[in-house]
């Protein structure tokens, strides 16, 4: 027997001695004598042989019987455990089955290796593990990916557990509680995970929240929602869950925590924004530094930058503000130096200085396409963004006075940040110990040197790219006209002033000019003269929809011009304008001269109705004559007017008879004086005149409306009835 306990254990394992756990304190194993080596059994037999004492053989027989019974029970338990583990193994996920299958293949290969080599078990297992680790054994890739190497004792543990539990004994139980924490398993309705949802919402809304605050907020929200049976979890459990969620949802967390950082590090940048740009003035980009520069004069400045993508040329301007007029001034200087991006594109962000009416109007008048980037999409104008970083990382950091500290009690760590980091940070204030003129002078020198430096994207310098361009550059020679185009409108936005009867009312004044008199009521575009507050430049839209220069209107209270003289000239122009309009109207009316519009419309309607009806003829409907006393009287009157019915002379009243007698006696009496009786002549003359009007109507003639009204009224008077009766009596007497 070996001399040490460990050596004895190794030999027992190697020779598979039958054993059992020793009862009592200390533990250990008890080995069956029959399984011991012969020499050991002999030595023990000699040692235990007694003469005159109880028979030891009886004790050994009882021990062997008990041991055999125990071995049978163990074998039955082992077989039962293997059966149970087989069902458990079938329910495992694929990744756990794959690892167990790899171990089983290694055990089988090791058994074949030992048999083929004729080695002892321990020696063969050690040799197999060594050769496996060195890669001398041909191993399937899927097995090697699961288990790259192993210790011989690990191999022996696999063999033992596989013998006792089958494949289930080879399963790695690490992570067997994956996604099974109290936070993840709590589900009151079996569908939702309120603790998970609350913690995820908290970390998305407050990315820097600590586990203690998150746990307190979790308990408070659960109580507010009426969930009282949620399990209590420790702050460490919350921390582990949050860390695991952050690692599994890195993109989602980074977007909530720092969208810009996510965009810079993870957003794909395939392709190129300069693709298709082959020459100068095809694509410009304009932007301003996010940070402010506090210069020696105490004012805050920004750097406005413009780049020509085709040639990588740059222009930077130090300016107090970043308003529309400042950006327009930068574009104006670039146009004078570089030429016009005719039919080109200018890329800007969506800030108010770029989408306002003044800036967009200038681009429209210059025929420059305007591309507005989406909010927070600096990747749509990457060239100007990179140029700012190139500028901020270059000599400016080495220039004395350019790496000043931030103001307003900034922390020391903020002061240690590089100029480039702070220049690209919005709302940052950087103190720079130079004046605006000195900074602009440095920028001009830096850009001049930059234009002679090789550009990585172009493979040449910007000046070389410009010199190699074979086509002509569009330029504006009239600098004053360009300045007038850059003038600001007198009203912000798209509100156009109206030319009123008194002039154009803007900026607290009334601007007049004789040319405005013939355009009263029209909308116009008015721009302030940069050199004179009392003058505005007026443009009017022509019939083709193009704005044309009209005049320069002045405010008399500001410029001192004579209002009387302007009014006189305006009236003269307006009179001439009215004459021209009258002439045009006469020319227009000639198109329908001599045409009866009403007759033409009625004829058209008749033709339309005839076409719609076609050959359809409607049968007359049955009718019944309708009559009333009033209608009968009206019919009699009509017949009398037509001469087909003699009107009935009504009986005279006593007064009418008296008048008739008086008139008759007067007619028979001879005049005794030379005085003419105007009343009698007037009555007879009026009667004759009215009778003549009636005769005209009878023969189909026409009389005026006033004469007809007088005739109707007269024929109803007593005078008419009397004179008509007298005339009829005279006619009867003659017959």
XYZ file of C-alpha atoms in Angstrom:
735
model
C 0.000 0.000 0.000
C 1.147 3.572 -0.605
C 2.514 5.387 2.386
C 0.304 8.512 2.149
C -3.447 8.938 2.341
C -3.568 10.858 -0.933
C -1.693 8.106 -2.727
C -4.110 5.554 -1.318
C -7.038 7.594 -2.656
C -5.461 7.784 -6.109
C -4.911 3.997 -6.178
C -8.473 3.363 -4.984
C -9.853 5.537 -7.750
C -7.541 3.967 -10.318
C -8.434 0.390 -9.372
C -12.094 1.191 -8.640
C -12.184 -0.116 -5.059
C -15.678 -0.478 -3.622
C -16.205 2.025 -0.842
C -18.715 3.804 1.319
C -18.726 6.944 3.341
C -17.514 6.487 6.865
C -20.126 7.209 9.550
C -19.236 9.469 12.421
C -17.037 12.467 12.865
C -14.163 13.054 10.536
C -15.758 11.555 7.454
C -13.637 9.638 5.032
C -14.243 6.382 3.202
C -14.358 2.731 4.144
C -13.157 0.211 1.509
C -14.424 -3.296 1.031
C -11.698 -5.836 1.912
C -12.513 -8.027 -1.060
C -11.650 -5.230 -3.458
C -8.267 -4.487 -1.882
C -5.007 -5.744 -3.431
C -4.025 -9.290 -2.418
C -0.988 -8.211 -0.455
C -3.056 -5.668 1.415
C -5.772 -8.153 2.154
C -3.109 -10.589 3.421
C -1.591 -7.983 5.655
C -4.967 -7.017 7.036
C -5.908 -10.679 7.498
C -2.745 -11.314 9.486
C -3.399 -8.203 11.529
C -7.001 -9.069 12.220
C -6.562 -12.811 12.789
C -7.358 -13.570 16.418
C -7.252 -16.755 18.334
C -9.807 -17.282 21.031
C -11.754 -14.127 20.067
C -15.029 -13.610 18.069
C -14.831 -14.809 14.538
C -13.751 -11.902 12.334
C -15.009 -13.707 9.255
C -18.554 -13.359 10.399
C -18.032 -9.643 10.730
C -16.567 -9.421 7.222
C -19.440 -11.406 5.738
C -21.974 -9.081 7.344
C -20.003 -6.047 6.100
C -19.861 -7.407 2.554
C -23.592 -8.174 2.542
C -24.379 -4.674 3.751
C -22.003 -3.185 1.203
C -23.558 -5.181 -1.650
C -27.010 -4.075 -0.584
C -25.809 -0.451 -0.545
C -24.233 -0.802 -3.983
C -27.508 -2.161 -5.394
C -29.413 0.766 -3.929
C -26.875 3.196 -5.359
C -27.148 1.619 -8.790
C -30.931 1.838 -8.707
C -30.714 5.466 -7.587
C -28.191 6.184 -10.354
C -30.418 4.713 -13.032
C -33.415 6.647 -11.720
C -31.391 9.869 -11.652
C -30.279 9.344 -15.245
C -33.889 8.849 -16.329
C -35.012 12.015 -14.580
C -32.095 14.004 -15.968
C -32.958 12.878 -19.488
C -36.358 14.610 -19.287
C -34.770 17.688 -17.736
C -32.121 17.763 -20.440
C -34.766 17.753 -23.170
C -36.276 20.969 -21.764
C -32.979 22.884 -21.736
C -32.226 25.677 -24.242
C -30.133 24.851 -27.280
C -27.000 26.655 -26.100
C -26.809 24.518 -22.940
C -27.457 21.300 -24.884
C -24.703 22.228 -27.329
C -22.082 22.598 -24.583
C -23.119 19.293 -22.952
C -22.973 17.506 -26.303
C -19.430 18.804 -26.837
C -18.332 17.391 -23.465
C -19.935 14.024 -24.237
C -18.039 13.853 -27.533
C -14.800 14.576 -25.671
C -15.516 11.762 -23.166
C -16.148 9.276 -25.968
C -12.998 10.364 -27.816
C -10.957 10.052 -24.602
C -12.213 6.488 -24.028
C -11.223 5.496 -27.570
C -7.845 7.210 -27.147
C -7.066 5.254 -23.951
C -8.101 1.947 -25.484
C -6.143 2.535 -28.691
C -3.005 3.610 -26.839
C -3.282 0.871 -24.196
C -2.667 3.369 -21.417
C -3.858 3.313 -17.870
C -6.930 5.377 -17.175
C -5.311 8.265 -15.350
C -2.307 8.341 -17.629
C -4.501 8.188 -20.713
C -6.762 11.007 -19.478
C -3.757 13.205 -18.742
C -2.264 12.497 -22.162
C -5.546 13.133 -23.966
C -6.068 16.499 -22.236
C -2.495 17.509 -23.099
C -2.796 16.574 -26.763
C -6.235 18.280 -26.992
C -4.804 21.533 -25.653
C -1.909 21.417 -28.135
C -4.341 20.965 -31.017
C -2.853 17.681 -32.175
C -6.202 15.920 -31.996
C -8.614 16.534 -34.859
C -11.609 18.216 -33.227
C -14.782 19.315 -34.985
C -15.036 23.127 -35.171
C -18.274 23.247 -33.220
C -16.715 21.247 -30.363
C -13.571 23.395 -30.353
C -15.706 26.582 -30.293
C -17.473 25.309 -27.187
C -14.436 23.898 -25.298
C -11.012 25.156 -26.298
C -9.094 23.243 -23.598
C -9.606 21.546 -20.213
C -7.694 20.188 -17.221
C -7.386 16.401 -16.807
C -9.192 16.572 -13.469
C -12.016 18.460 -15.196
C -12.211 15.608 -17.678
C -12.444 13.086 -14.826
C -15.210 15.162 -13.223
C -17.132 15.126 -16.520
C -16.773 11.324 -16.756
C -17.999 10.857 -13.196
C -20.992 13.206 -13.477
C -21.974 11.731 -16.843
C -21.894 8.249 -15.304
C -24.121 9.340 -12.419
C -26.517 11.784 -14.115
C -26.119 11.226 -17.827
C -26.012 14.226 -20.171
C -27.617 16.431 -17.533
C -24.469 16.118 -15.478
C -22.496 17.760 -18.273
C -24.707 20.840 -18.423
C -23.161 24.096 -17.246
C -25.481 25.442 -14.590
C -23.897 28.883 -14.695
C -26.633 31.357 -15.584
C -29.385 28.905 -14.733
C -31.215 31.843 -13.104
C -30.706 34.145 -16.067
C -33.545 36.650 -16.375
C -35.117 35.102 -13.279
C -34.555 37.879 -10.744
C -37.397 39.196 -8.613
C -37.559 42.316 -10.764
C -37.950 40.341 -13.979
C -40.231 37.581 -12.717
C -42.790 39.781 -10.956
C -45.899 39.852 -13.138
C -49.261 40.329 -11.375
C -51.326 39.564 -14.469
C -48.926 37.150 -16.131
C -48.425 39.504 -19.093
C -46.712 42.686 -17.940
C -43.565 43.311 -15.916
C -44.300 46.531 -14.002
C -41.000 46.634 -12.121
C -39.021 46.216 -15.338
C -41.106 48.828 -17.161
C -40.722 51.381 -14.362
C -36.961 50.952 -14.043
C -36.454 51.144 -17.813
C -38.554 54.311 -17.983
C -36.555 55.825 -15.112
C -33.184 55.121 -16.695
C -34.350 56.492 -20.063
C -35.728 59.686 -18.538
C -32.864 60.114 -16.055
C -29.859 58.271 -17.542
C -27.578 59.165 -14.597
C -29.939 58.006 -11.831
C -28.308 55.991 -9.038
C -29.605 52.635 -7.830
C -30.765 53.991 -4.459
C -32.875 56.740 -6.013
C -34.138 54.317 -8.651
C -35.234 51.835 -5.966
C -37.037 54.552 -4.005
C -38.763 55.799 -7.149
C -39.706 52.213 -8.031
C -41.395 51.643 -4.663
C -43.191 54.997 -4.839
C -44.535 54.454 -8.361
C -45.694 50.919 -7.503
C -47.631 52.230 -4.503
C -49.099 55.051 -6.584
C -50.347 52.488 -9.114
C -51.917 50.383 -6.367
C -49.445 47.487 -6.661
C -48.823 46.393 -3.060
C -47.675 42.792 -3.541
C -44.437 43.573 -5.368
C -41.379 41.908 -3.813
C -38.826 43.999 -1.990
C -35.501 44.214 -3.789
C -32.205 45.616 -2.611
C -30.329 48.520 -4.121
C -27.709 46.057 -5.360
C -30.390 44.090 -7.202
C -31.579 47.282 -8.863
C -28.001 48.147 -9.779
C -27.416 44.703 -11.310
C -30.615 44.957 -13.329
C -29.791 48.466 -14.580
C -26.250 47.460 -15.539
C -27.507 44.388 -17.362
C -30.179 46.399 -19.188
C -27.653 49.057 -20.197
C -25.261 46.424 -21.562
C -28.032 44.669 -23.499
C -29.586 47.909 -24.805
C -26.481 49.993 -25.370
C -27.858 51.929 -28.340
C -31.137 52.767 -26.643
C -29.359 53.946 -23.498
C -26.783 56.006 -25.367
C -29.459 57.771 -27.411
C -31.242 58.727 -24.188
C -28.013 59.712 -22.461
C -26.138 61.494 -25.246
C -27.748 61.582 -28.711
C -24.834 63.486 -30.224
C -22.332 60.947 -28.955
C -24.449 58.117 -30.343
C -24.641 59.845 -33.713
C -20.896 60.470 -33.780
C -19.890 56.946 -32.733
C -22.579 54.594 -33.986
C -24.582 56.199 -36.788
C -23.457 54.750 -40.152
C -21.537 57.173 -42.342
C -21.591 55.313 -45.636
C -21.153 57.330 -48.808
C -20.089 60.954 -49.088
C -21.903 64.284 -48.983
C -19.514 65.574 -51.636
C -20.361 62.860 -54.144
C -21.108 64.374 -57.544
C -19.421 67.699 -56.682
C -16.686 68.122 -59.263
C -15.872 71.817 -59.283
C -16.115 75.179 -57.554
C -19.354 76.943 -56.592
C -21.537 73.864 -56.954
C -22.140 73.353 -53.239
C -21.567 75.782 -50.383
C -22.088 75.233 -46.675
C -22.460 77.940 -44.032
C -22.543 77.711 -40.248
C -21.342 79.433 -37.098
C -19.406 78.180 -34.081
C -21.725 76.951 -31.309
C -19.604 78.635 -28.632
C -19.159 82.359 -28.032
C -15.763 84.060 -27.877
C -15.336 86.741 -25.216
C -12.703 89.104 -26.627
C -10.818 91.955 -25.022
C -13.525 94.534 -25.776
C -15.931 92.681 -23.477
C -18.286 91.611 -26.260
C -19.192 88.083 -27.262
C -18.322 87.074 -30.817
C -19.063 84.147 -33.089
C -17.122 82.830 -36.056
C -19.256 82.523 -39.201
C -17.794 80.058 -41.674
C -18.473 79.370 -45.362
C -16.899 76.554 -47.364
C -16.936 75.717 -51.054
C -17.149 71.921 -51.060
C -15.850 71.489 -54.592
C -12.510 73.160 -53.853
C -12.478 73.000 -50.014
C -12.002 76.780 -49.842
C -12.858 78.440 -46.521
C -13.821 81.873 -45.279
C -14.265 82.745 -41.600
C -15.678 86.004 -40.257
C -15.570 87.197 -36.657
C -18.904 88.829 -35.906
C -20.850 89.958 -32.851
C -24.134 88.376 -33.932
C -25.314 85.585 -36.177
C -28.363 87.264 -37.671
C -29.625 87.006 -41.230
C -27.847 90.183 -42.297
C -24.538 88.843 -40.915
C -24.856 85.613 -42.874
C -25.900 87.598 -45.949
C -22.787 89.755 -45.569
C -20.625 86.606 -45.404
C -22.270 85.267 -48.570
C -21.761 88.636 -50.239
C -18.010 88.605 -49.543
C -17.700 85.015 -50.754
C -19.522 85.908 -53.975
C -17.158 88.801 -54.656
C -14.069 86.624 -54.025
C -15.158 83.210 -55.297
C -17.904 84.013 -57.784
C -21.595 83.163 -57.768
C -22.814 79.596 -57.138
C -25.086 79.952 -60.167
C -27.641 77.131 -60.056
C -25.635 75.817 -57.116
C -26.786 74.930 -53.621
C -26.210 76.509 -50.231
C -26.617 74.180 -47.249
C -27.641 75.685 -43.905
C -29.170 74.446 -40.700
C -32.760 75.227 -39.753
C -31.989 78.176 -37.493
C -33.993 81.380 -37.740
C -31.117 83.378 -39.323
C -31.201 81.008 -42.307
C -34.913 80.392 -42.847
C -36.089 83.982 -42.392
C -37.510 86.022 -45.232
C -34.451 88.257 -45.676
C -31.907 85.464 -46.169
C -34.156 83.264 -48.304
C -35.129 86.253 -50.454
C -31.473 86.996 -51.199
C -30.811 83.394 -52.235
C -33.915 83.433 -54.440
C -32.885 86.656 -56.151
C -29.398 85.226 -56.762
C -30.876 81.984 -58.142
C -29.149 79.865 -55.467
C -30.870 76.713 -54.269
C -31.337 76.582 -50.505
C -31.100 73.226 -48.713
C -32.185 73.375 -45.063
C -30.896 70.547 -42.882
C -33.174 68.645 -40.563
C -33.054 69.618 -36.868
C -29.940 68.327 -35.092
C -28.534 66.894 -38.324
C -25.036 68.276 -38.553
C -24.110 65.293 -40.696
C -25.968 66.948 -43.591
C -23.312 69.699 -43.680
C -20.207 67.809 -42.576
C -17.643 69.849 -44.477
C -18.119 73.103 -42.553
C -18.368 71.140 -39.282
C -15.028 69.446 -39.972
C -13.456 72.715 -41.026
C -14.256 74.223 -37.619
C -12.596 71.242 -35.933
C -9.577 71.499 -38.230
C -9.274 75.182 -37.414
C -9.702 74.673 -33.667
C -7.112 71.853 -33.515
C -4.472 73.707 -35.497
C -2.211 76.622 -34.589
C -4.895 78.468 -32.668
C -4.273 76.221 -29.656
C -0.589 77.142 -29.734
C -1.096 80.862 -30.185
C -0.627 82.819 -26.917
C -3.900 84.045 -25.502
C -6.102 81.627 -27.416
C -6.523 79.022 -24.666
C -8.153 81.200 -22.071
C -10.509 80.056 -19.360
C -14.275 80.058 -19.282
C -16.091 82.707 -17.277
C -18.962 82.779 -14.779
C -17.274 80.691 -12.067
C -16.543 77.674 -14.277
C -15.066 74.617 -12.601
C -11.364 74.060 -12.895
C -11.914 70.925 -14.959
C -13.920 72.967 -17.467
C -11.027 75.398 -17.724
C -8.657 72.561 -18.601
C -10.703 71.533 -21.626
C -9.093 72.183 -24.955
C -10.110 75.129 -27.070
C -11.424 72.741 -29.717
C -13.673 70.940 -27.243
C -15.204 74.144 -25.933
C -15.476 75.837 -29.325
C -17.842 73.108 -30.537
C -19.959 73.116 -27.361
C -23.214 75.143 -27.552
C -23.746 77.960 -25.046
C -20.067 77.837 -24.069
C -18.257 81.131 -23.395
C -14.512 81.172 -24.093
C -12.366 84.070 -23.006
C -9.731 84.913 -25.609
C -7.163 87.598 -24.889
C -7.192 89.275 -28.305
C -9.292 91.865 -30.080
C -11.738 91.140 -32.864
C -9.431 92.705 -35.457
C -6.475 90.614 -34.294
C -8.527 87.421 -34.365
C -9.818 88.205 -37.873
C -6.268 88.927 -39.041
C -5.082 85.574 -37.678
C -8.018 83.774 -39.336
C -7.298 85.383 -42.711
C -3.659 84.297 -42.529
C -4.636 80.791 -41.457
C -7.156 80.329 -44.301
C -4.624 81.636 -46.840
C -2.157 78.987 -45.667
C -4.890 76.358 -45.613
C -5.665 76.990 -49.289
C -2.079 76.001 -50.108
C -2.145 72.809 -48.023
C -2.945 69.436 -49.551
C -6.496 68.367 -48.807
C -7.031 64.678 -48.039
C -10.383 64.404 -49.833
C -9.238 66.276 -52.950
C -5.724 64.890 -53.101
C -4.546 68.424 -53.918
C -4.611 71.923 -52.469
C -7.766 74.055 -52.743
C -5.916 76.539 -54.947
C -4.844 73.729 -57.285
C -8.409 72.437 -57.477
C -9.587 75.909 -58.473
C -6.799 76.403 -61.004
C -7.540 73.080 -62.714
C -11.235 73.895 -63.218
C -11.644 74.361 -67.003
C -14.936 76.273 -67.038
C -15.725 79.944 -66.502
C -16.735 81.317 -63.109
C -19.879 83.461 -62.854
C -19.068 86.800 -61.242
C -20.887 90.037 -60.350
C -19.035 93.146 -61.479
C -21.517 95.687 -60.056
C -20.683 95.559 -56.359
C -23.146 98.368 -55.585
C -25.996 96.378 -57.135
C -25.074 93.412 -54.951
C -25.125 95.674 -51.902
C -28.589 96.886 -52.848
C -29.700 93.275 -53.144
C -28.421 92.636 -49.629
C -30.501 95.488 -48.191
C -32.934 94.422 -45.493
C -36.673 94.572 -46.060
C -38.507 97.230 -44.091
C -40.838 94.570 -42.722
C -39.825 91.242 -41.288
C -41.111 87.959 -42.584
C -43.259 87.783 -45.674
C -45.459 90.776 -44.847
C -45.346 93.034 -47.887
C -46.252 96.715 -47.507
C -49.151 98.147 -49.502
C -48.913 101.320 -51.572
C -51.583 103.559 -50.049
C -53.157 106.811 -51.154
C -50.741 108.675 -48.895
C -47.703 106.567 -49.786
C -45.980 103.593 -48.142
C -46.271 103.548 -44.358
C -43.295 101.703 -42.828
C -40.819 102.252 -40.000
C -42.856 105.090 -38.546
C -42.759 107.173 -41.716
C -44.672 107.738 -44.936
C -42.546 107.335 -48.064
C -43.708 108.923 -51.325
C -42.652 109.105 -54.954
C -44.528 110.149 -58.094
C -44.200 106.626 -59.535
C -46.244 105.243 -56.646
C -49.342 107.205 -57.671
C -50.393 104.818 -60.418
C -49.918 101.711 -58.246
C -52.111 102.558 -55.274
C -53.462 99.439 -53.588
C -50.732 97.107 -54.856
C -48.288 95.095 -52.748
C -44.621 95.940 -53.087
C -41.239 95.003 -51.705
C -39.457 97.789 -49.887
C -35.856 97.728 -48.680
C -34.214 100.175 -46.345
C -31.398 102.222 -47.819
C -28.434 101.279 -45.587
C -27.020 104.796 -45.888
C -30.213 106.834 -45.359
C -33.118 106.053 -43.034
C -35.345 108.432 -45.013
C -35.170 106.431 -48.251
C -36.510 103.032 -49.223
C -35.986 101.019 -52.397
C -39.304 99.891 -53.881
C -39.765 96.850 -56.110
C -42.997 95.893 -57.861
C -43.981 92.583 -59.429
C -44.540 92.672 -63.189
C -47.005 90.651 -65.234
C -44.508 87.768 -65.416
C -44.263 87.429 -61.645
C -40.784 88.977 -61.482
C -39.917 91.740 -59.020
C -38.645 94.849 -60.807
C -37.182 98.057 -59.460
C -39.798 100.835 -59.339
C -38.388 103.825 -57.516
C -36.610 105.131 -54.441
C -39.296 106.598 -52.198
C -38.475 109.215 -49.577
C -40.024 110.366 -46.329
C -40.337 114.192 -46.565
C -40.065 114.534 -42.794
C -36.674 112.820 -42.891
C -35.193 113.961 -46.193
C -36.813 117.414 -46.563
C -38.140 116.991 -50.107
C -41.052 119.232 -51.242
C -44.338 117.439 -50.696
C -46.144 119.945 -52.949
C -43.813 119.262 -55.850
C -44.129 115.499 -55.379
C -47.913 115.838 -55.209
C -48.000 117.918 -58.414
C -45.914 115.436 -60.359
C -47.917 112.557 -58.915
C -51.223 114.111 -60.026
C -49.867 114.668 -63.518
C -48.696 111.071 -63.761
C -51.977 109.827 -62.366
C -53.965 111.883 -64.905
C -51.917 110.453 -67.720
C -52.429 107.002 -66.211
C -56.211 107.465 -66.163
C -56.192 108.551 -69.803
C -54.260 105.461 -70.737
C -56.691 103.288 -68.789
C -59.646 104.962 -70.537
C -58.031 104.299 -73.903
C -57.493 100.676 -73.032
C -61.094 100.382 -71.888
C -62.346 101.795 -75.181
C -60.228 99.372 -77.116
C -61.530 96.519 -75.021
C -65.179 97.492 -75.509
C -64.802 97.365 -79.284
C -64.861 93.604 -79.079
C -68.624 93.660 -78.330
C -69.572 96.855 -80.101
C -73.019 96.602 -81.747
C -73.856 93.362 -79.973
C -77.127 93.057 -78.057
C -75.854 91.136 -75.044
C -79.334 90.285 -73.742
C -80.439 88.996 -77.129
C -77.229 86.988 -77.488
C -77.715 85.393 -74.061
C -81.364 84.559 -74.738
C -80.499 83.119 -78.155
C -77.808 80.957 -76.530
C -80.249 79.716 -73.915
C -82.855 78.928 -76.554
C -80.309 76.928 -78.533
C -79.205 75.060 -75.434
C -82.792 74.245 -74.511
C -83.537 73.108 -78.065
C -80.519 70.780 -78.042
C -81.504 69.337 -74.695
C -85.126 68.757 -75.720
C -84.290 67.439 -79.185
C -87.425 66.190 -81.027
C -89.487 65.880 -77.871
C -92.900 67.600 -78.077
C -95.037 67.846 -74.988
C -98.824 67.368 -75.252
C -100.866 70.239 -73.828
C -102.328 69.610 -70.435
C -106.147 69.890 -69.905
C -107.135 73.350 -68.738
C -110.199 75.132 -67.278
C -110.875 78.812 -67.756
C -110.410 80.793 -64.599
C -112.205 84.136 -64.125
C -112.958 86.616 -61.382
C -114.846 89.925 -61.452
C -111.549 91.729 -61.321
C -110.184 89.779 -64.294
C -113.401 90.467 -66.226
C -113.144 94.192 -65.599
C -109.525 94.137 -66.705
C -110.490 92.277 -69.892
C -113.127 94.889 -70.664
C -110.616 97.639 -70.164
C -108.147 95.908 -72.500
C -110.841 95.524 -75.150
C -111.727 99.182 -74.806
C -108.097 100.132 -75.223
C -107.850 97.939 -78.316
C -111.051 99.521 -79.764
C -112.914 96.220 -79.870
C -115.313 97.174 -77.060
C -116.975 100.519 -76.589
C -116.628 101.619 -73.024
C -119.852 102.049 -71.138
C -120.475 105.624 -70.166
C -121.539 105.591 -66.558
C -124.439 107.721 -65.366
C -123.462 111.249 -64.314
C -123.746 112.288 -60.749
C -125.704 115.517 -59.973
C -122.479 117.452 -59.647
C -121.185 116.065 -62.936
C -124.481 116.890 -64.659
C -124.351 120.442 -63.310
C -120.808 120.854 -64.637
C -121.888 119.472 -68.001
C -124.713 121.946 -68.230
C -122.495 124.819 -67.243
C -119.878 123.940 -69.836
C -122.519 123.520 -72.561
C -124.052 126.900 -71.775
C -120.658 128.506 -71.832
C -119.904 126.952 -75.184
C -123.131 128.240 -76.699
C -122.765 131.700 -75.248
C -121.020 134.213 -77.469
C -118.074 136.048 -76.050
C -118.827 139.666 -75.178
C -115.244 140.706 -74.494
C -111.839 140.274 -76.009
C -110.640 138.426 -72.895
C -109.948 134.772 -73.647
C -111.298 132.186 -71.236
C -108.102 130.345 -70.445
C -109.844 127.767 -68.243
C -112.256 126.661 -70.997
C -109.524 126.615 -73.629
C -107.248 124.755 -71.275
C -109.858 122.051 -70.581
C -110.729 121.525 -74.237
C -107.096 121.667 -75.304
C -106.154 119.158 -72.630
C -109.010 116.889 -73.686
C -107.940 117.070 -77.321
C -104.322 116.389 -76.363
C -105.239 113.393 -74.232
C -107.538 112.082 -76.929
C -104.690 112.385 -79.402
C -102.493 110.299 -77.067
C -105.197 107.649 -76.902
C -105.457 107.639 -80.687
C -101.716 107.098 -80.920
C -101.983 104.068 -78.652
C -104.941 102.740 -80.589
C -103.061 102.635 -83.867
C -100.069 100.907 -82.174
C -97.896 103.947 -81.633
C -95.732 104.678 -78.585
C -95.815 107.474 -76.056
C -93.601 108.302 -73.133
C -94.112 106.776 -69.721
C -95.034 110.153 -68.201
C -97.606 110.785 -70.936
C -99.130 107.365 -70.361
C -99.426 107.988 -66.614
C -101.058 111.400 -67.248
C -103.469 109.796 -69.743
C -104.574 107.111 -67.276
C -105.121 109.649 -64.498
C -106.943 112.072 -66.790
C -109.326 109.421 -68.158
C -110.476 108.789 -64.591
C -111.179 112.465 -63.848
C -114.641 114.140 -63.892
C -113.477 116.617 -66.519
C -112.685 113.852 -68.994
C -115.959 112.081 -68.393
C -117.975 115.283 -68.903
C -116.162 116.351 -72.063
C -116.309 112.857 -73.524
C -120.016 112.640 -72.797
C -120.643 115.979 -74.475
C -118.687 114.841 -77.503
C -120.676 111.644 -77.786
C -123.997 113.520 -77.490
C -122.966 115.901 -80.255
C -122.022 112.985 -82.473
C -125.373 111.313 -81.814
C -127.263 114.493 -82.649
C -125.437 114.808 -85.955
C -126.410 111.256 -86.914
